[in-house]
Tab-separated table of C-alpha atoms and ligand atoms in Angstrom:
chain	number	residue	atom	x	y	z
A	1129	UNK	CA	-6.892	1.406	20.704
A	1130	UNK	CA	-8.340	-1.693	19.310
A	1131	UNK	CA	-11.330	-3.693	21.213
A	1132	UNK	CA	-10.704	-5.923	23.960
A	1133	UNK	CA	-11.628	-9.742	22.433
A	1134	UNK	CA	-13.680	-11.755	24.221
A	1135	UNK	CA	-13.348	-15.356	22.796
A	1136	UNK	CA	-16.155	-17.896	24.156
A	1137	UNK	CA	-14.523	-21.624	23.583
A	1138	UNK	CA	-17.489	-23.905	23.762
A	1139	UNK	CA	-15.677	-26.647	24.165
A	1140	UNK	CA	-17.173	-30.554	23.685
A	1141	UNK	CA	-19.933	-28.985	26.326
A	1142	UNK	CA	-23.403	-30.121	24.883
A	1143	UNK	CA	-24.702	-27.084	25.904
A	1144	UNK	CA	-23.135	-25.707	23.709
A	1145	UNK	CA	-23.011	-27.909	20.062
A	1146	UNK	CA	-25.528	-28.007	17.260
A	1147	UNK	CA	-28.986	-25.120	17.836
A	1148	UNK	CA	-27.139	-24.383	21.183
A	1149	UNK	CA	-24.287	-23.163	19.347
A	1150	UNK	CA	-26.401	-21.208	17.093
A	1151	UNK	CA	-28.159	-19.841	19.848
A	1152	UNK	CA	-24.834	-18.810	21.825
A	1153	UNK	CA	-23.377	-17.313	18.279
A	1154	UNK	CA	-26.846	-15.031	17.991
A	1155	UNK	CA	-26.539	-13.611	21.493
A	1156	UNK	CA	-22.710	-12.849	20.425
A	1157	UNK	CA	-23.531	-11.357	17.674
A	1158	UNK	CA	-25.936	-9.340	19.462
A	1159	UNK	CA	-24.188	-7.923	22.530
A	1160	UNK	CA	-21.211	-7.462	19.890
A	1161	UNK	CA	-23.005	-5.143	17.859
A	1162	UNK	CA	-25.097	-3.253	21.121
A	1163	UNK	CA	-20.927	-3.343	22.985
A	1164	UNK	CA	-19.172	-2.528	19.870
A	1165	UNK	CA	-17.004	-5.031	21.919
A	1166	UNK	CA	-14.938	-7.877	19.692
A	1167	UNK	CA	-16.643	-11.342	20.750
A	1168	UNK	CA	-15.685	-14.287	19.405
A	1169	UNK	CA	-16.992	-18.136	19.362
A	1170	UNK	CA	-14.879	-21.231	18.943
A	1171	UNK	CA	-17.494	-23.983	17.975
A	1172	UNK	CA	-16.576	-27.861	17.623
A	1173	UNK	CA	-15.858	-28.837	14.148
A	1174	UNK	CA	-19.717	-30.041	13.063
A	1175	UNK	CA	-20.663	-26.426	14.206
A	1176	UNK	CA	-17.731	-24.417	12.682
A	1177	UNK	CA	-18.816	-23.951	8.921
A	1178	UNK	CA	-23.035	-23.533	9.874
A	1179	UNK	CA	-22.085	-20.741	12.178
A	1180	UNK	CA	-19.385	-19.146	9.520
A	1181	UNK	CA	-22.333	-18.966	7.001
A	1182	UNK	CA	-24.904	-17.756	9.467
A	1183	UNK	CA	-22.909	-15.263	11.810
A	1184	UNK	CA	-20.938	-12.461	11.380
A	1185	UNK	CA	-18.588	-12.643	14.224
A	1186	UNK	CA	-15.125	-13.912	14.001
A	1187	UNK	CA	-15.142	-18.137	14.486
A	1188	UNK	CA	-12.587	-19.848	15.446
A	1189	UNK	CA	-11.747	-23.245	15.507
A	1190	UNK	CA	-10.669	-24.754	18.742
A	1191	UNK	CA	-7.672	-26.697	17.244
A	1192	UNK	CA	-5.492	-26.788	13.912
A	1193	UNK	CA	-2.941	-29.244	12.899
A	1194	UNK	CA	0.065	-28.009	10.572
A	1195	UNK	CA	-0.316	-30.868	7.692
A	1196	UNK	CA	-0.899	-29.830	4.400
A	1197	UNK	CA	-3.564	-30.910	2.715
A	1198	UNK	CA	-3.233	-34.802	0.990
A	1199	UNK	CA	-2.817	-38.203	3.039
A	1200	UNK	CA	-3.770	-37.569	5.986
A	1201	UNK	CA	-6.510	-38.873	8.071
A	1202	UNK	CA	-8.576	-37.452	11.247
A	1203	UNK	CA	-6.532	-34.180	10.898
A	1204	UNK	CA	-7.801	-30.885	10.763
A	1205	UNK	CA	-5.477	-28.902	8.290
A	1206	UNK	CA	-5.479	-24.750	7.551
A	1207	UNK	CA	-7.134	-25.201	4.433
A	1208	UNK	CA	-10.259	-26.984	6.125
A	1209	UNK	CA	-10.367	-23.906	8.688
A	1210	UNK	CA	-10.108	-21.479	5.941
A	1211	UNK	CA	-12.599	-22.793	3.496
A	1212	UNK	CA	-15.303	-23.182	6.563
A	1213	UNK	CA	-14.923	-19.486	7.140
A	1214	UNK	CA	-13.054	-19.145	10.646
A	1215	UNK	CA	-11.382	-16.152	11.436
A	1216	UNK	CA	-8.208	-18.363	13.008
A	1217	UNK	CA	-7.672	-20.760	15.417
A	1218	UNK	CA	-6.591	-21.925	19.181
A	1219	UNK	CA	-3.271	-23.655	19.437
A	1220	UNK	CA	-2.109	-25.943	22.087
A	1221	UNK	CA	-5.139	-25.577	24.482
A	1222	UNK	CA	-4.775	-26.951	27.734
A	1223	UNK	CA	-7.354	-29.622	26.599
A	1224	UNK	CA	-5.522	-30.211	23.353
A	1225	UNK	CA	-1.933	-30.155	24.551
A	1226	UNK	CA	0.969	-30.208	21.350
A	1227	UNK	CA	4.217	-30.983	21.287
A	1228	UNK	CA	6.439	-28.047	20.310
A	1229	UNK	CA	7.120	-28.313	16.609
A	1230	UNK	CA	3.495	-29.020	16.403
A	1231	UNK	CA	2.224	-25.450	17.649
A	1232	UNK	CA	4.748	-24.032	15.533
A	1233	UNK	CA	3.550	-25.921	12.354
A	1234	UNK	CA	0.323	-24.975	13.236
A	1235	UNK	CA	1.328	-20.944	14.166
A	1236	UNK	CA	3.175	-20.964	10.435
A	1237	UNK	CA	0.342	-22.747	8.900
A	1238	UNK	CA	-2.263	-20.202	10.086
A	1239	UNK	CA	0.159	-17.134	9.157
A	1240	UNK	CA	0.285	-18.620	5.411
A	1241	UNK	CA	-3.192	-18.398	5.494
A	1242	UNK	CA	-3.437	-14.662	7.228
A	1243	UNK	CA	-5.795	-16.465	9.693
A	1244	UNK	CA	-5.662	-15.168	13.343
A	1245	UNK	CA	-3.169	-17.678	15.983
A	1246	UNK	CA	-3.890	-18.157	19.456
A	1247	UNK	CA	-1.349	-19.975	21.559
A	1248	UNK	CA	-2.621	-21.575	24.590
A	1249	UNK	CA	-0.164	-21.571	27.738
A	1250	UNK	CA	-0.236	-22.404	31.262
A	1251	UNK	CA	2.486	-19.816	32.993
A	1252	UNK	CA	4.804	-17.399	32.806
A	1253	UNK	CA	7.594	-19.381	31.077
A	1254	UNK	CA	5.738	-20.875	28.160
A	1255	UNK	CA	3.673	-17.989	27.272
A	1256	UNK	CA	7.260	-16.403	27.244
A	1257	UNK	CA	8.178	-19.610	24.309
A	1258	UNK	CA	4.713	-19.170	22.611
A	1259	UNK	CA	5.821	-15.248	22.235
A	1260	UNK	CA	8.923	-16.692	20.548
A	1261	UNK	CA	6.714	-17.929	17.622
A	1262	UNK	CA	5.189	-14.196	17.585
A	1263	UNK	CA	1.534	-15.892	16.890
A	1264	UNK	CA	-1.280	-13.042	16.674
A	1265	UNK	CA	-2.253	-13.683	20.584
A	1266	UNK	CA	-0.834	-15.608	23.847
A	1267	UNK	CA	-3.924	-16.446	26.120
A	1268	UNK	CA	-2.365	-17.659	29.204
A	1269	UNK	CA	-4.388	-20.082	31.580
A	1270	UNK	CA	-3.529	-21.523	34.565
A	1271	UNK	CA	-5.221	-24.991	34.043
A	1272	UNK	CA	-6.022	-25.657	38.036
A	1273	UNK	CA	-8.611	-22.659	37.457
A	1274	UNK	CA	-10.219	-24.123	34.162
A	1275	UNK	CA	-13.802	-24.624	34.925
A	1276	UNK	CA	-13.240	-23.905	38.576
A	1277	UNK	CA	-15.745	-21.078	38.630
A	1278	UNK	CA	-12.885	-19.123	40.162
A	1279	UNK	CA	-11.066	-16.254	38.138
A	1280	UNK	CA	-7.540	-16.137	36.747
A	1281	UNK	CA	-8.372	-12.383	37.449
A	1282	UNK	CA	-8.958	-12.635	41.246
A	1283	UNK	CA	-7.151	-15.819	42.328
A	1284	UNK	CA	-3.609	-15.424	40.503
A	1285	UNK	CA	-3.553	-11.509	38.721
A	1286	UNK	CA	0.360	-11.867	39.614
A	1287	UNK	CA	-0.039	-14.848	37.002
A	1288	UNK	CA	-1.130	-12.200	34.355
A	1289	UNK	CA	1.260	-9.458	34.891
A	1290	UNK	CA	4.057	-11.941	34.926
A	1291	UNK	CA	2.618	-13.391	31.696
A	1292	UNK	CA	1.932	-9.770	29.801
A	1293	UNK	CA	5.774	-8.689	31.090
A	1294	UNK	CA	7.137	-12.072	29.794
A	1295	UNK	CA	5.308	-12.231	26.331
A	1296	UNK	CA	6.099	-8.105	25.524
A	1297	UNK	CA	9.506	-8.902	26.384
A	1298	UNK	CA	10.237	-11.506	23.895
A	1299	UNK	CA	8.054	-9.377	21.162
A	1300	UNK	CA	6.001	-6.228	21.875
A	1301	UNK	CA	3.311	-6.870	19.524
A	1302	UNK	CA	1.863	-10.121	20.325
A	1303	UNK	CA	-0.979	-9.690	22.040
A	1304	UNK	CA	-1.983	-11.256	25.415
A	1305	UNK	CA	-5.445	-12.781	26.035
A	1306	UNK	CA	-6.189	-14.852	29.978
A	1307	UNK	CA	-8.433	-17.322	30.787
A	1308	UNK	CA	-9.997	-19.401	33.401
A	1309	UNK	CA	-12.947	-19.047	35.228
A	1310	UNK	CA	-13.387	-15.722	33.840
A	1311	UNK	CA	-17.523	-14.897	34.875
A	1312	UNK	CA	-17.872	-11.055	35.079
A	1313	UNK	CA	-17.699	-8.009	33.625
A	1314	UNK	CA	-15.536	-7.134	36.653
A	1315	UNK	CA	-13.071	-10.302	35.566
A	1316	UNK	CA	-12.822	-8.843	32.670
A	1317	UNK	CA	-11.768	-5.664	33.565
A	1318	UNK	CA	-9.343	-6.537	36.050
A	1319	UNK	CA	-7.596	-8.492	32.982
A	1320	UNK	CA	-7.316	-5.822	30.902
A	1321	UNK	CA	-6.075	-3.278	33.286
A	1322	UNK	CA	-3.562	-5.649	34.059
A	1323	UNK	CA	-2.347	-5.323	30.400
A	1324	UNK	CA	-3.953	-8.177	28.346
A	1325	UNK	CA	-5.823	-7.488	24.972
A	1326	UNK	CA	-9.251	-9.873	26.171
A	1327	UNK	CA	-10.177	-12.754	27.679
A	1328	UNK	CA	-10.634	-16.641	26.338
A	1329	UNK	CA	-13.536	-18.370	28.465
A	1330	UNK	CA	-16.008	-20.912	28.453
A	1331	UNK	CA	-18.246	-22.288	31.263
A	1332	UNK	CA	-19.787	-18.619	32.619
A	1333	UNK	CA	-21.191	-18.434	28.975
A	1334	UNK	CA	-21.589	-21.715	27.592
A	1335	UNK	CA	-23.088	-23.492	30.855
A	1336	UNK	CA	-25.195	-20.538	31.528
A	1337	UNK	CA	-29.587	-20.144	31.026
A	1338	UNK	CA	-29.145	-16.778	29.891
A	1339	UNK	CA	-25.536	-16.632	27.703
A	1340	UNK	CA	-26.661	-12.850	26.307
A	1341	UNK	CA	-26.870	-11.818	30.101
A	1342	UNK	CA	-23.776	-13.236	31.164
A	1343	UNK	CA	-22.452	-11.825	27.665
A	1344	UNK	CA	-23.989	-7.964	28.624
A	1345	UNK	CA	-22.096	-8.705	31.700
A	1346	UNK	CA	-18.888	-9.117	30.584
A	1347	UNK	CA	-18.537	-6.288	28.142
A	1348	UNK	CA	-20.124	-4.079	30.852
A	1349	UNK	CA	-16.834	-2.353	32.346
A	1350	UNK	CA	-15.080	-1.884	29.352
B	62	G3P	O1	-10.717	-22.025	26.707
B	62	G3P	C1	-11.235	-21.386	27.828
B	62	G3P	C2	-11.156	-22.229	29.008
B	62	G3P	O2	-10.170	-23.170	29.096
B	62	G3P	C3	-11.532	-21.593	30.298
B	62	G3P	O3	-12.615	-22.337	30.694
B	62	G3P	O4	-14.694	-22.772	31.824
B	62	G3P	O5	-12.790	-21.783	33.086
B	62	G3P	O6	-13.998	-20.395	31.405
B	62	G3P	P1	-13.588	-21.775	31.818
């Protein structure tokens, strides 16, 4: 079985841009290789290519448009991803919403590329239509929770199961990631049991003093 991924979105958070980021990425790095656990950072743009060079652990960016490379301006296109080192990239965050051809340009653009997709939904029904693009991973969050403090895993599990059921039915192998308000090890565990292949979070991590303790924390129970 492969490793739960834990995927640490830091956002726009200043806590968590320029030597923060760097700082966030080292304690990653190092409770990735003590866990053996998959963790994984998704920096703001400035940050994306310094931690690519400096870090070993898979970055992400936190958005991707589908344009090809040429006339554009203020996009963020595959190639630019690629060529900065990330490992894939979040699609249609709740923070970044698309419109529906978009996320699919972006899921196609990313699969040209063999970088890693993950489609952002907010319930049952559209992780079901993110399936439908079969991207690598569906990370369902319910955006009332975002930032709350309070778990997807405690306040709304039904949420989950509903969402796991709904993405394996449309295609079995895309994977299913949750998110919001995720804090503990014990968060974490409860999403996995309930069928999902990791968590996406930010605030527990990004806000915290001590982002290698909250990081020890969450690979704990697995
Ligand atoms: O991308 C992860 C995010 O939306 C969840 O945020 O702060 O509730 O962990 P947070």
């Amino acid at each position: 079985m492969t490793s739960p991924l834990i995927l640490v979105n830091l956002k726009t958070y200043r806590e968590g841009t320029g030597n923060r980021a760097h700082m966030i990425a080292q304690a990653a790095q190092i409770v990735a290789q003590e866990s053996g656990v998959t963790i994984g950072i998704a920096p703001g743009y400035i940050d994306l290519h310094p931690l690519c060079h400096h870090f070993s652990i898979p970055v992400y960016a936190q958005h991707v448009d589908g344009c090809e490379p040429g006339a554009n301006t203020g996009h963020i296109t595959v190639d630019a991803i690629k060529a900065a080192g990330a490992a894939g990239s979040l699609i249609n965050h709740s923070e970044r919403r698309l419109t529906l051809a978009e996320i699919e340009a972006s899921v196609r653009g990313l699969q040209a590329h063999k970088l890693i997709s993950v489609i952002c939904s907010n319930n049952e029904t559209t992780s079901a239509g993110a399936a439908a693009l079969v991207p690598d991973y569906v990370a369902i969050e319910p955006p009332e929770l975002i930032g709350s403090g309070v778990s997807v895993s405690k306040a709304n599990p039904e949420i989950i199961k509903k969402s796991v059921a709904a993405v394996h039915a449309v295609s079995p192998k895309v994977k299913v990631l949750t998110g919001a308000g995720i804090q503990t090890g014990e968060c974490v565990k409860i999403a996995v049991d309930l069928g999902t292949d990791g968590v996406l979070l930010a605030s527990g991590v990004v806000k915290s003093k001590e982002p290698a303790a909250v990081l020890r924390d969450l690979v704990s129970k697995l």
